[in-house]
Amino acid sequence: MLIAGIDAGGSKTECIIVDTEKDKIITRAQTGAANYQVVGLEAACREIKLALEQAKKRAGISCLKAVGIGLAGAGRREDLVKIEREMGKIMNSRNFFFSSDAHIALLGATGGSTGAVLIAGTGSIAYGLKKNGAKIRSGGWGPIIGDEGSGFWIGLEAAKKAVRAEEMRAEKTELKNLVLEHFNFSKLEELIPFIYQQQLPRQKIAALAPAVFDLAQNGDEAALEICQEAAAELALLAHSALLKLDYQEDKIAAAGGLIKSSYFYQLLKEKLRENYELEIYKAKKSAAYGAVFMALRELEN
Amino acid sequence: MLIAGIDAGGSKTECIIVDTEKDKIITRAQTGAANYQVVGLEAACREIKLALEQAKKRAGISCLKAVGIGLAGAGRREDLVKIEREMGKIMNSRNFFFSSDAHIALLGATGGSTGAVLIAGTGSIAYGLKKNGAKIRSGGWGPIIGDEGSGFWIGLEAAKKAVRAEEMRAEKTELKNLVLEHFNFSKLEELIPFIYQQQLPRQKIAALAPAVFDLAQNGDEAALEICQEAAAELALLAHSALLKLDYQEDKIAAAGGLIKSSYFYQLLKEKLRENYELEIYKAKKSAAYGAVFMALRELEN
């Protein structure tokens, strides 16, 4: 069977077409951002449709068995219904299946089975499925109330600690230079218009995280504190999600940009093991592949 | 001499007219918000002019020696120049003197002398003057990067701790019920649209602070932690500002809404004494009165 999986995310939309018998990706395509809370419903649908058409064209395929789509910013049922209706208008097929980005990330990360996933990217969330299919989550409260341990959180902590050191409210740290260089600022005060401009620059702040990891490895105390605290927060998030499952699970999949740092992944692994006797493993497949698993399941039901 | 003092703030604009020989307030008037970063330059000027006209009319005065105006959201020199120019267009007088809200708060709090003031309201900032008149400050970085220990910070911490307890990431606390009741929510998830609506509801979140103080006094551990940490953050802010002065100062004035709670004032007093051997005293006069002192000084120069 040929099934398309689409990961419609906050920074890009990725579409893959999978030959499910061979468990093989036939083709890939990528288009723009599709978090509909940010870009709007119409633009999100347009990007999704475009990604799908590009992938089909590249593979020379006109007919698909099904399409699975995971949507960033569509955590609530009302959101999914709304986008499903809108997509129905522009697509002439009934085999479209929608879910949240966390859901396809879980299916991708676990290779299509149940369990739980910790997603540590620009934001942070832990997500899992109960036996009866009910969804559970911890975190995912966004940059103001939540996102503890995420890339955004790490970047913001770096900025905060730089400010505090500058005002003699904390020990000196290299974080100031890191922030100035990263954003090409001449003084920390430039953070103010940058942060309070119309839209909070989440991704730009999250992009500080790898440099904070480097600084921590080079022995900067303040940077190390941030990394340790981020790992502890993510471990706590993972643990709390696993507590909500109705089965015993002693491991959790990890996905998201922060996991790409082997330094940070190691820190996280240690925190989980020491504090909660939990193991972690890297996502087996991508979220787009998870969307394929999701469509496959729906067809089977 | 008759001098008007105007405190053009984020939630209201207050104008007083003072007979400086008698050190007596002749009249008062109050109009709408005038933080020009929020309401715009024109609206801010309109509110200021309206407050002044109302006060003059009430007192039956047509002529003033001078007007002092302290502006919220106008911490930078460029901001002051811009608003001074705009006000010049609508007022036919040269004796208008402008400064930031922190500056008039300091002059009001100290009774017109130099020193430093810790302002703990919706936001937090510590502000002082050096011997040569140069301004120094710590904090005032706004709700995302700064405002540690402020009303907004306390309210947000309450919401965060409620969420964390709900997700079994922290100990149980009464803060959940407090948040639900205060905002008339049926579940904590309602915080998400509330917080991420177009404009961050700073004042509404800061309005949680008094209830957090009550809960702390009633023995809720999580609420007590927030209060202790807020007091410690404010003490640190005050200390760091005093470090920047070019004279020894072992006391600081306190102003802002949080100080009205005798419970919290006491906590803050203890933190300052224990951690930094510093004393605190309550603002002698209002910020509007500080604007009168400011105008008086300018006339003398």
Coordinates of C-alpha atoms in Angstrom, one line a residue:
Chain A
M1 CA 0.0 0.0 0.0
L2 CA 1.1 3.5 -0.7
I3 CA 0.4 5.9 2.2
A4 CA 1.5 9.5 2.6
G5 CA 2.5 10.8 6.0
I6 CA 2.6 14.5 6.6
D7 CA 4.2 16.3 9.6
A8 CA 2.6 19.8 9.4
G9 CA 4.9 21.7 11.8
G10 CA 5.6 25.1 13.1
S11 CA 8.6 25.7 10.9
K12 CA 8.0 23.4 8.0
T13 CA 5.7 20.8 6.5
E14 CA 7.2 17.4 5.6
C15 CA 5.5 14.9 3.4
I16 CA 6.7 11.3 2.8
I17 CA 5.2 8.6 0.7
V18 CA 5.7 5.1 2.1
D19 CA 5.4 1.7 0.5
T20 CA 4.1 -0.1 3.6
E21 CA 4.7 -3.6 2.4
K22 CA 8.4 -2.9 1.9
D23 CA 8.5 -0.4 4.8
K24 CA 10.3 2.0 2.5
I25 CA 10.1 5.7 1.9
I26 CA 9.4 6.3 -1.9
T27 CA 9.7 10.0 -1.9
R28 CA 9.9 13.2 0.2
A29 CA 8.8 16.8 -0.2
Q30 CA 9.0 19.8 2.0
T31 CA 7.0 23.1 2.1
G32 CA 6.4 26.0 4.5
A33 CA 5.2 26.3 8.1
A34 CA 1.7 25.0 8.9
N35 CA 0.9 25.6 12.5
Y36 CA -2.5 26.9 11.9
Q37 CA -2.7 28.9 15.2
V38 CA 0.1 30.9 13.8
V39 CA -0.2 31.0 10.0
G40 CA -4.0 30.6 9.8
L41 CA -6.2 27.8 8.7
E42 CA -6.1 28.6 5.0
A43 CA -2.3 28.9 4.8
A44 CA -1.9 25.7 6.8
C45 CA -4.1 23.8 4.4
R46 CA -2.4 25.2 1.4
E47 CA 1.1 24.1 2.6
I48 CA -0.2 20.6 3.4
K49 CA -1.8 20.3 0.0
L50 CA 1.3 21.6 -1.7
A51 CA 3.6 19.2 0.1
L52 CA 1.3 16.3 -0.8
E53 CA 1.1 17.3 -4.5
Q54 CA 4.9 17.7 -4.8
A55 CA 5.5 14.3 -3.2
K56 CA 3.0 12.6 -5.5
K57 CA 4.5 14.3 -8.6
R58 CA 8.0 13.4 -7.7
A59 CA 7.1 9.8 -7.2
G60 CA 5.0 9.8 -10.3
I61 CA 2.0 8.5 -8.3
S62 CA -1.6 9.6 -8.8
C63 CA -3.3 7.4 -6.3
L64 CA -2.7 6.8 -2.6
K65 CA -4.4 4.4 -0.3
A66 CA -4.5 7.0 2.5
V67 CA -2.9 10.1 3.9
G68 CA -2.1 10.7 7.6
I69 CA -1.5 14.2 8.8
G70 CA -0.2 15.4 12.1
L71 CA -0.8 19.1 12.9
A72 CA 1.2 21.4 15.2
G73 CA -1.1 23.7 17.1
A74 CA -4.0 21.4 16.9
G75 CA -4.0 19.7 20.2
R76 CA -7.7 20.2 20.9
R77 CA -10.5 18.2 19.3
E78 CA -12.2 21.4 17.9
D79 CA -9.0 22.3 16.1
L80 CA -8.9 18.9 14.3
V81 CA -12.5 19.1 13.3
K82 CA -12.0 22.6 11.9
I83 CA -9.0 21.7 9.8
E84 CA -10.5 18.4 8.7
R85 CA -13.5 20.3 7.3
E86 CA -11.3 22.8 5.5
M87 CA -9.1 20.1 4.0
G88 CA -12.2 18.2 2.8
K89 CA -13.1 21.2 0.6
I90 CA -9.8 21.1 -1.3
M91 CA -9.1 17.3 -1.4
N92 CA -11.2 14.8 -3.3
S93 CA -10.6 11.8 -1.1
R94 CA -12.1 10.4 2.1
N95 CA -9.0 8.6 3.4
F96 CA -7.5 11.6 5.2
F97 CA -6.7 11.1 8.8
F98 CA -5.8 13.8 11.2
S99 CA -4.2 14.0 14.6
S100 CA -1.9 16.3 16.7
D101 CA 1.8 16.6 16.1
A102 CA 2.4 14.9 19.4
H103 CA 0.4 11.9 18.4
I104 CA 2.3 11.2 15.1
A105 CA 5.6 11.9 17.0
L106 CA 4.7 9.1 19.4
L107 CA 3.8 6.6 16.7
G108 CA 7.0 7.5 14.8
A109 CA 9.2 7.4 17.8
T110 CA 7.9 4.0 19.1
G111 CA 7.8 2.6 15.5
G112 CA 4.0 2.4 15.5
S113 CA 3.4 0.8 18.9
T114 CA 2.0 2.4 22.0
G115 CA 4.0 3.9 24.8
A116 CA 5.1 7.4 25.5
V117 CA 7.3 10.0 23.9
L118 CA 9.2 13.0 25.4
I119 CA 9.4 15.8 22.8
A120 CA 12.1 18.3 23.5
G121 CA 12.3 20.9 20.7
T122 CA 11.4 24.5 20.7
G123 CA 8.7 23.6 23.2
S124 CA 8.4 20.6 25.5
I125 CA 5.7 18.0 26.0
A126 CA 5.5 14.4 27.1
Y127 CA 2.7 12.4 25.4
G128 CA 1.4 8.8 25.6
L129 CA -1.5 6.5 25.0
K130 CA -3.5 4.5 27.5
K131 CA -4.6 0.9 26.6
N132 CA -8.0 2.1 25.5
G133 CA -6.3 4.7 23.2
A134 CA -7.0 7.7 25.4
K135 CA -4.3 10.3 25.2
I136 CA -2.3 11.5 28.1
R137 CA 0.1 14.4 28.3
S138 CA 2.3 16.5 30.6
G139 CA 3.6 19.8 29.6
G140 CA 2.8 21.5 26.3
W141 CA 1.6 24.7 28.0
G142 CA 3.6 27.0 25.8
P143 CA 6.4 29.5 26.4
I144 CA 4.9 31.6 29.1
I145 CA 3.3 29.0 31.5
G146 CA 5.3 26.0 30.4
D147 CA 7.8 24.6 28.0
E148 CA 10.2 23.8 30.9
G149 CA 13.5 22.3 29.7
S150 CA 12.7 23.1 26.0
G151 CA 15.0 24.9 23.6
F152 CA 13.0 28.1 24.1
W153 CA 13.3 27.7 27.9
I154 CA 17.1 27.1 27.6
G155 CA 17.6 30.1 25.4
L156 CA 15.5 32.4 27.6
E157 CA 17.3 31.2 30.7
A158 CA 20.6 32.1 29.0
A159 CA 19.3 35.6 28.3
K160 CA 18.0 35.9 31.9
K161 CA 21.2 34.8 33.4
A162 CA 23.2 37.1 31.2
V163 CA 21.0 40.0 32.4
R164 CA 21.3 39.0 36.0
A165 CA 25.1 38.7 35.8
E166 CA 25.2 42.1 34.1
E167 CA 23.3 43.7 37.0
M168 CA 25.4 41.9 39.7
R169 CA 22.5 39.8 40.7
A170 CA 24.4 36.6 39.7
E171 CA 27.9 35.3 39.1
K172 CA 29.8 36.4 35.9
T173 CA 29.2 34.1 32.9
E174 CA 30.1 33.8 29.3
L175 CA 26.4 33.7 28.5
K176 CA 26.4 37.5 27.9
N177 CA 28.8 37.2 25.0
L178 CA 27.0 34.2 23.7
V179 CA 23.7 36.2 23.6
L180 CA 25.3 39.3 22.1
E181 CA 27.1 37.3 19.4
H182 CA 24.2 35.0 18.6
F183 CA 21.7 37.9 18.0
N184 CA 24.4 40.4 16.8
F185 CA 23.5 42.8 19.6
S186 CA 25.9 45.4 21.0
K187 CA 24.2 45.5 24.4
L188 CA 21.8 43.3 26.3
E189 CA 19.2 46.1 26.3
E190 CA 18.5 45.2 22.7
L191 CA 16.8 42.1 24.0
I192 CA 13.9 44.3 25.1
P193 CA 12.5 45.3 21.7
F194 CA 13.5 41.9 20.3
I195 CA 11.5 40.0 22.9
Y196 CA 8.6 42.3 23.1
Q197 CA 8.1 42.8 19.4
Q198 CA 4.7 41.7 18.1
Q199 CA 5.3 38.0 18.1
L200 CA 7.5 36.3 20.7
P201 CA 10.5 35.0 18.7
R202 CA 10.3 31.5 20.1
Q203 CA 12.4 29.7 17.5
K204 CA 15.1 32.4 17.5
I205 CA 15.5 32.1 21.2
A206 CA 15.4 28.3 21.1
A207 CA 18.2 28.5 18.5
L208 CA 20.5 29.6 21.4
A209 CA 20.4 26.1 23.0
P210 CA 23.2 24.4 21.1
A211 CA 25.6 27.3 22.0
V212 CA 24.5 26.9 25.6
F213 CA 25.4 23.2 25.5
D214 CA 28.9 24.1 24.1
L215 CA 29.4 26.7 26.8
A216 CA 28.4 24.2 29.5
Q217 CA 30.9 21.7 28.1
N218 CA 33.6 24.3 28.2
G219 CA 33.0 24.8 31.9
D220 CA 30.8 27.8 32.2
E221 CA 29.0 27.4 35.5
A222 CA 25.8 29.3 34.6
A223 CA 25.5 27.4 31.3
L224 CA 26.0 24.1 33.1
E225 CA 23.3 25.0 35.6
I226 CA 20.8 25.7 32.8
C227 CA 21.6 22.3 31.1
Q228 CA 21.3 20.4 34.3
E229 CA 18.0 22.1 35.2
A230 CA 16.6 21.6 31.7
A231 CA 17.5 17.9 31.8
A232 CA 15.9 17.6 35.3
E233 CA 12.7 19.4 34.0
L234 CA 12.4 17.1 31.0
A235 CA 13.0 14.0 33.1
L236 CA 10.2 15.2 35.5
L237 CA 7.9 15.7 32.5
A238 CA 8.6 12.2 31.2
H239 CA 8.1 10.7 34.6
S240 CA 4.8 12.5 35.2
A241 CA 3.4 11.4 31.8
L242 CA 4.4 7.7 32.5
L243 CA 2.6 8.0 35.9
K244 CA -0.6 8.7 34.0
L245 CA -0.5 5.5 31.8
D246 CA -2.6 2.5 32.9
Y247 CA 0.3 0.2 32.3
Q248 CA 3.9 -0.1 33.7
E249 CA 6.4 1.5 31.3
D250 CA 10.0 1.8 32.3
K251 CA 11.2 3.5 29.1
I252 CA 10.2 6.5 27.0
A253 CA 11.1 7.6 23.5
A254 CA 12.8 10.9 22.9
A255 CA 12.3 13.2 20.0
G256 CA 12.9 16.8 19.1
G257 CA 15.8 19.0 18.3
L258 CA 17.5 19.0 21.7
I259 CA 18.0 15.3 21.5
K260 CA 20.4 15.7 18.6
S261 CA 23.0 17.0 21.1
S262 CA 24.8 13.9 22.4
Y263 CA 25.9 15.9 25.4
F264 CA 22.4 16.9 26.3
Y265 CA 20.9 13.5 25.5
Q266 CA 23.5 12.0 27.9
L267 CA 22.5 14.4 30.7
L268 CA 18.8 13.6 30.2
K269 CA 19.5 9.9 30.2
E270 CA 21.4 10.2 33.5
K271 CA 18.6 12.3 35.1
L272 CA 15.9 9.8 34.1
R273 CA 18.0 6.9 35.4
E274 CA 19.0 8.5 38.7
N275 CA 15.8 10.2 39.6
Y276 CA 13.2 7.8 38.3
E277 CA 14.9 4.6 37.2
L278 CA 13.6 5.2 33.7
E279 CA 15.4 4.5 30.4
I280 CA 15.2 6.6 27.3
Y281 CA 15.7 5.7 23.6
K282 CA 15.9 7.8 20.5
A283 CA 12.9 8.0 18.2
K284 CA 12.9 5.0 15.8
K285 CA 11.2 6.9 13.0
S286 CA 10.2 10.5 12.2
A287 CA 6.9 12.1 13.0
A288 CA 6.0 12.0 9.3
Y289 CA 6.5 8.2 9.4
G290 CA 4.3 8.2 12.5
A291 CA 1.6 9.9 10.4
V292 CA 1.8 6.9 8.0
F293 CA 1.4 4.5 10.9
M294 CA -1.6 6.5 12.1
A295 CA -3.3 6.3 8.6
L296 CA -2.5 2.5 8.5
R297 CA -4.2 2.0 11.9
E298 CA -7.2 3.9 10.9
L299 CA -7.6 1.8 7.7
E300 CA -7.4 -1.3 9.8
N301 CA -10.1 -0.1 12.2
Chain B
M1 CA 4.1 78.2 43.6
L2 CA 1.5 76.1 42.0
I3 CA 3.0 73.0 40.3
A4 CA 1.2 70.1 38.7
G5 CA 2.6 66.6 39.0
I6 CA 1.4 63.9 36.6
D7 CA 2.0 60.2 37.0
A8 CA 1.2 58.8 33.6
G9 CA 1.0 55.1 34.2
G10 CA 0.1 51.8 32.7
S11 CA -3.3 51.6 34.2
K12 CA -4.2 55.2 35.0
T13 CA -3.0 58.8 34.8
E14 CA -3.0 60.8 38.0
C15 CA -2.6 64.5 38.2
I16 CA -2.2 66.6 41.4
I17 CA -1.7 70.3 41.8
V18 CA 0.5 71.3 44.7
D19 CA 1.0 74.5 46.5
T20 CA 4.7 74.1 47.1
E21 CA 5.0 76.8 49.8
K22 CA 2.4 75.0 51.9
D23 CA 3.5 71.6 50.7
K24 CA -0.2 70.9 50.2
I25 CA -2.1 69.1 47.5
I26 CA -4.8 71.5 46.1
T27 CA -6.6 69.1 43.9
R28 CA -6.5 65.7 42.1
A29 CA -7.8 64.3 38.9
Q30 CA -7.6 60.9 37.2
T31 CA -7.9 59.7 33.7
G32 CA -7.0 56.6 31.6
A33 CA -3.9 54.6 30.9
A34 CA -1.0 56.4 29.3
N35 CA 1.9 53.9 28.8
Y36 CA 2.7 55.1 25.3
Q37 CA 4.3 51.8 24.3
V38 CA 0.9 50.2 24.9
V39 CA -1.7 52.8 24.1
G40 CA 0.3 54.8 21.5
L41 CA 1.8 58.2 21.6
E42 CA -1.4 60.2 20.7
A43 CA -3.6 58.5 23.2
A44 CA -1.0 58.9 26.0
C45 CA -0.7 62.6 25.3
R46 CA -4.5 63.0 25.2
E47 CA -4.9 61.3 28.7
I48 CA -2.2 63.5 30.1
K49 CA -3.7 66.7 28.8
L50 CA -7.1 65.6 30.0
A51 CA -5.9 64.9 33.5
L52 CA -4.2 68.3 33.7
E53 CA -7.2 70.2 32.4
Q54 CA -9.6 68.5 34.8
A55 CA -7.3 69.2 37.7
K56 CA -7.0 72.9 36.7
K57 CA -10.7 73.2 36.3
R58 CA -11.5 71.6 39.6
A59 CA -9.0 73.9 41.4
G60 CA -10.2 76.9 39.5
I61 CA -6.7 77.6 38.4
S62 CA -5.7 78.9 35.0
C63 CA -2.0 79.3 35.4
L64 CA 0.7 77.0 36.7
K65 CA 4.3 77.6 37.4
A66 CA 5.3 74.3 35.9
V67 CA 4.2 70.8 35.2
G68 CA 6.2 67.6 35.9
I69 CA 5.3 64.4 34.1
G70 CA 6.6 60.9 34.7
L71 CA 5.9 58.4 31.9
A72 CA 5.5 54.7 32.2
G73 CA 7.1 52.9 29.2
A74 CA 9.5 55.8 28.6
G75 CA 12.7 54.6 30.1
R76 CA 14.8 55.5 27.1
R77 CA 16.0 58.9 26.1
E78 CA 14.5 58.6 22.6
D79 CA 11.1 57.9 24.1
L80 CA 11.2 61.0 26.3
V81 CA 12.2 63.2 23.4
K82 CA 9.4 61.9 21.2
I83 CA 6.7 62.5 23.8
E84 CA 8.1 65.9 24.7
R85 CA 7.8 66.9 21.1
E86 CA 4.3 65.6 20.8
M87 CA 3.1 67.3 24.0
G88 CA 4.7 70.5 22.9
K89 CA 2.2 70.6 20.0
I90 CA -0.8 70.5 22.2
M91 CA 0.3 72.6 25.2
N92 CA 1.2 76.3 25.1
S93 CA 3.7 76.4 27.8
R94 CA 7.5 75.8 28.0
N95 CA 7.6 74.7 31.7
F96 CA 6.9 71.1 31.0
F97 CA 9.4 68.6 32.4
F98 CA 9.4 64.9 31.6
S99 CA 11.0 61.9 33.0
S100 CA 10.4 58.2 33.5
D101 CA 7.9 56.7 35.9
A102 CA 10.8 55.3 37.9
H103 CA 12.4 58.7 38.3
I104 CA 9.3 60.4 39.8
A105 CA 8.6 57.3 41.9
L106 CA 12.1 57.8 43.4
L107 CA 11.7 61.5 44.1
G108 CA 8.2 60.8 45.6
A109 CA 9.4 57.9 47.7
T110 CA 12.4 59.7 49.1
G111 CA 10.5 63.0 49.6
G112 CA 12.5 64.7 46.9
S113 CA 16.0 63.7 48.0
T114 CA 18.4 61.3 46.2
G115 CA 18.7 57.7 47.1
A116 CA 17.1 54.6 45.6
V117 CA 13.7 53.1 45.3
L118 CA 12.5 49.5 44.9
I119 CA 9.3 49.4 42.9
A120 CA 7.3 46.2 43.3
G121 CA 4.0 46.5 41.4
T122 CA 2.8 44.7 38.3
G123 CA 6.5 44.8 37.2
S124 CA 9.7 45.2 39.3
I125 CA 12.6 47.6 39.1
A126 CA 15.1 49.2 41.5
Y127 CA 16.1 52.7 40.6
G128 CA 18.5 55.3 41.9
L129 CA 20.5 58.4 41.3
K130 CA 24.3 58.8 41.5
K131 CA 25.8 62.0 42.9
N132 CA 26.2 63.5 39.4
G133 CA 22.5 62.8 38.7
A134 CA 23.2 59.8 36.5
K135 CA 20.4 57.2 36.7
I136 CA 21.1 53.6 37.7
R137 CA 18.7 50.7 37.6
S138 CA 18.4 47.0 38.1
G139 CA 15.5 45.0 36.7
G140 CA 12.7 46.5 34.6
W141 CA 13.2 44.0 31.9
G142 CA 9.5 43.2 31.5
P143 CA 7.4 40.1 32.0
I144 CA 9.3 37.7 29.8
I145 CA 13.0 38.4 30.6
G146 CA 12.6 40.0 34.0
D147 CA 10.1 41.4 36.5
E148 CA 11.3 38.9 39.1
G149 CA 9.4 39.1 42.4
S150 CA 6.8 41.4 40.9
G151 CA 3.0 41.0 41.1
F152 CA 3.0 39.5 37.6
W153 CA 5.8 37.1 38.5
I154 CA 3.9 36.0 41.6
G155 CA 0.7 35.5 39.7
L156 CA 2.5 33.6 37.0
E157 CA 4.3 31.4 39.5
A158 CA 1.0 30.6 41.1
A159 CA -0.4 29.5 37.7
K160 CA 2.8 27.5 36.9
K161 CA 2.8 25.7 40.3
A162 CA -0.9 24.9 39.9
V163 CA -0.2 23.3 36.5
R164 CA 2.8 21.4 37.8
A165 CA 0.8 20.0 40.8
E166 CA -2.0 19.0 38.5
E167 CA 0.4 17.0 36.3
M168 CA 2.1 15.4 39.3
R169 CA 5.2 17.3 38.7
A170 CA 5.0 19.0 42.1
E171 CA 3.3 18.6 45.5
K172 CA -0.4 19.3 45.8
T173 CA -1.4 22.9 46.5
E174 CA -4.4 25.1 47.0
L175 CA -3.1 27.3 44.2
K176 CA -5.1 25.4 41.7
N177 CA -8.4 26.4 43.3
L178 CA -7.1 29.9 43.8
V179 CA -6.4 30.3 40.0
L180 CA -9.7 28.7 39.0
E181 CA -11.7 30.9 41.3
H182 CA -9.8 34.1 40.6
F183 CA -10.3 33.8 36.8
N184 CA -13.6 32.0 37.0
F185 CA -12.2 29.0 35.1
S186 CA -13.6 25.5 35.2
K187 CA -10.2 23.9 34.4
L188 CA -6.6 25.0 34.2
E189 CA -6.4 24.5 30.4
E190 CA -8.4 27.7 30.1
L191 CA -5.1 29.5 31.1
I192 CA -3.8 28.7 27.6
P193 CA -6.2 30.9 25.5
F194 CA -6.1 33.5 28.4
I195 CA -2.3 33.8 28.4
Y196 CA -1.7 33.6 24.7
Q197 CA -4.5 35.9 23.7
Q198 CA -3.2 38.9 21.7
Q199 CA -1.8 41.0 24.6
L200 CA -0.3 39.3 27.6
P201 CA -2.7 40.0 30.5
R202 CA -0.1 41.3 32.9
Q203 CA -2.3 43.2 35.3
K204 CA -4.9 40.4 35.5
I205 CA -2.2 38.0 36.4
A206 CA -0.6 40.4 38.8
A207 CA -4.0 40.7 40.5
L208 CA -3.5 37.1 41.8
A209 CA -0.7 38.3 44.2
P210 CA -2.8 39.3 47.2
A211 CA -4.6 35.9 47.2
V212 CA -1.3 34.2 47.0
F213 CA -0.2 36.1 50.1
D214 CA -3.4 35.0 51.9
L215 CA -2.8 31.4 51.0
A216 CA 0.8 31.6 52.2
Q217 CA -0.4 32.9 55.5
N218 CA -2.8 30.1 55.7
G219 CA 0.0 27.6 55.4
D220 CA 0.0 26.5 51.8
E221 CA 3.6 25.4 51.2
A222 CA 3.7 26.2 47.4
A223 CA 2.3 29.7 48.0
L224 CA 4.8 30.3 50.8
E225 CA 7.6 29.3 48.5
I226 CA 6.5 31.8 45.9
C227 CA 6.3 34.6 48.5
Q228 CA 9.7 33.8 50.0
E229 CA 11.3 33.6 46.5
A230 CA 9.6 36.9 45.4
A231 CA 10.9 38.7 48.5
A232 CA 14.4 37.2 47.9
E233 CA 14.3 38.4 44.3
L234 CA 13.2 41.9 45.2
A235 CA 15.9 42.1 47.9
L236 CA 18.5 41.0 45.4
L237 CA 17.2 43.6 43.0
A238 CA 17.4 46.4 45.6
H239 CA 20.9 45.3 46.7
S240 CA 22.2 45.2 43.1
A241 CA 20.9 48.8 42.5
L242 CA 22.6 50.1 45.7
L243 CA 25.9 48.5 44.6
K244 CA 25.8 50.8 41.5
L245 CA 25.5 54.0 43.5
D246 CA 28.6 56.0 44.1
Y247 CA 27.8 56.5 47.7
Q248 CA 27.1 54.2 50.6
E249 CA 23.4 53.7 51.2
D250 CA 22.1 51.3 53.7
K251 CA 18.4 51.9 53.1
I252 CA 16.0 51.9 50.2
A253 CA 12.5 53.2 49.7
A254 CA 9.8 50.8 48.6
A255 CA 6.8 51.6 46.4
G256 CA 4.3 49.7 44.3
G257 CA 1.2 47.6 45.0
L258 CA 2.9 44.7 46.7
I259 CA 4.2 46.8 49.5
K260 CA 0.6 47.4 50.6
S261 CA 0.5 43.9 52.0
S262 CA 2.0 44.1 55.5
Y263 CA 2.7 40.4 55.3
F264 CA 4.8 40.7 52.2
Y265 CA 6.4 44.0 53.3
Q266 CA 7.6 42.2 56.4
L267 CA 9.0 39.3 54.4
L268 CA 10.9 41.7 52.2
K269 CA 12.2 43.6 55.2
E270 CA 13.5 40.4 56.7
K271 CA 15.2 39.3 53.4
L272 CA 16.9 42.6 53.0
R273 CA 18.1 42.7 56.6
E274 CA 19.3 39.1 56.7
N275 CA 20.9 38.9 53.3
Y276 CA 22.3 42.4 52.8
E277 CA 22.0 44.3 56.1
L278 CA 19.8 46.8 54.3
E279 CA 16.8 48.7 55.7
I280 CA 13.7 49.5 53.8
Y281 CA 11.1 52.3 54.3
K282 CA 7.8 53.0 52.7
A283 CA 7.5 55.7 50.1
K284 CA 7.0 59.1 51.7
K285 CA 5.0 60.6 48.9
S286 CA 3.4 59.4 45.7
A287 CA 4.9 59.3 42.3
A288 CA 2.7 62.2 41.2
Y289 CA 4.2 64.2 44.1
G290 CA 7.6 63.1 42.9
A291 CA 6.7 64.7 39.5
V292 CA 6.1 68.0 41.4
F293 CA 9.6 67.7 43.0
M294 CA 11.1 67.0 39.6
A295 CA 9.5 70.1 38.1
L296 CA 10.7 72.2 41.1
R297 CA 14.2 71.0 40.7
E298 CA 14.2 71.8 37.0
L299 CA 13.0 75.3 37.8
E300 CA 15.8 75.8 40.3
N301 CA 18.4 74.7 37.8

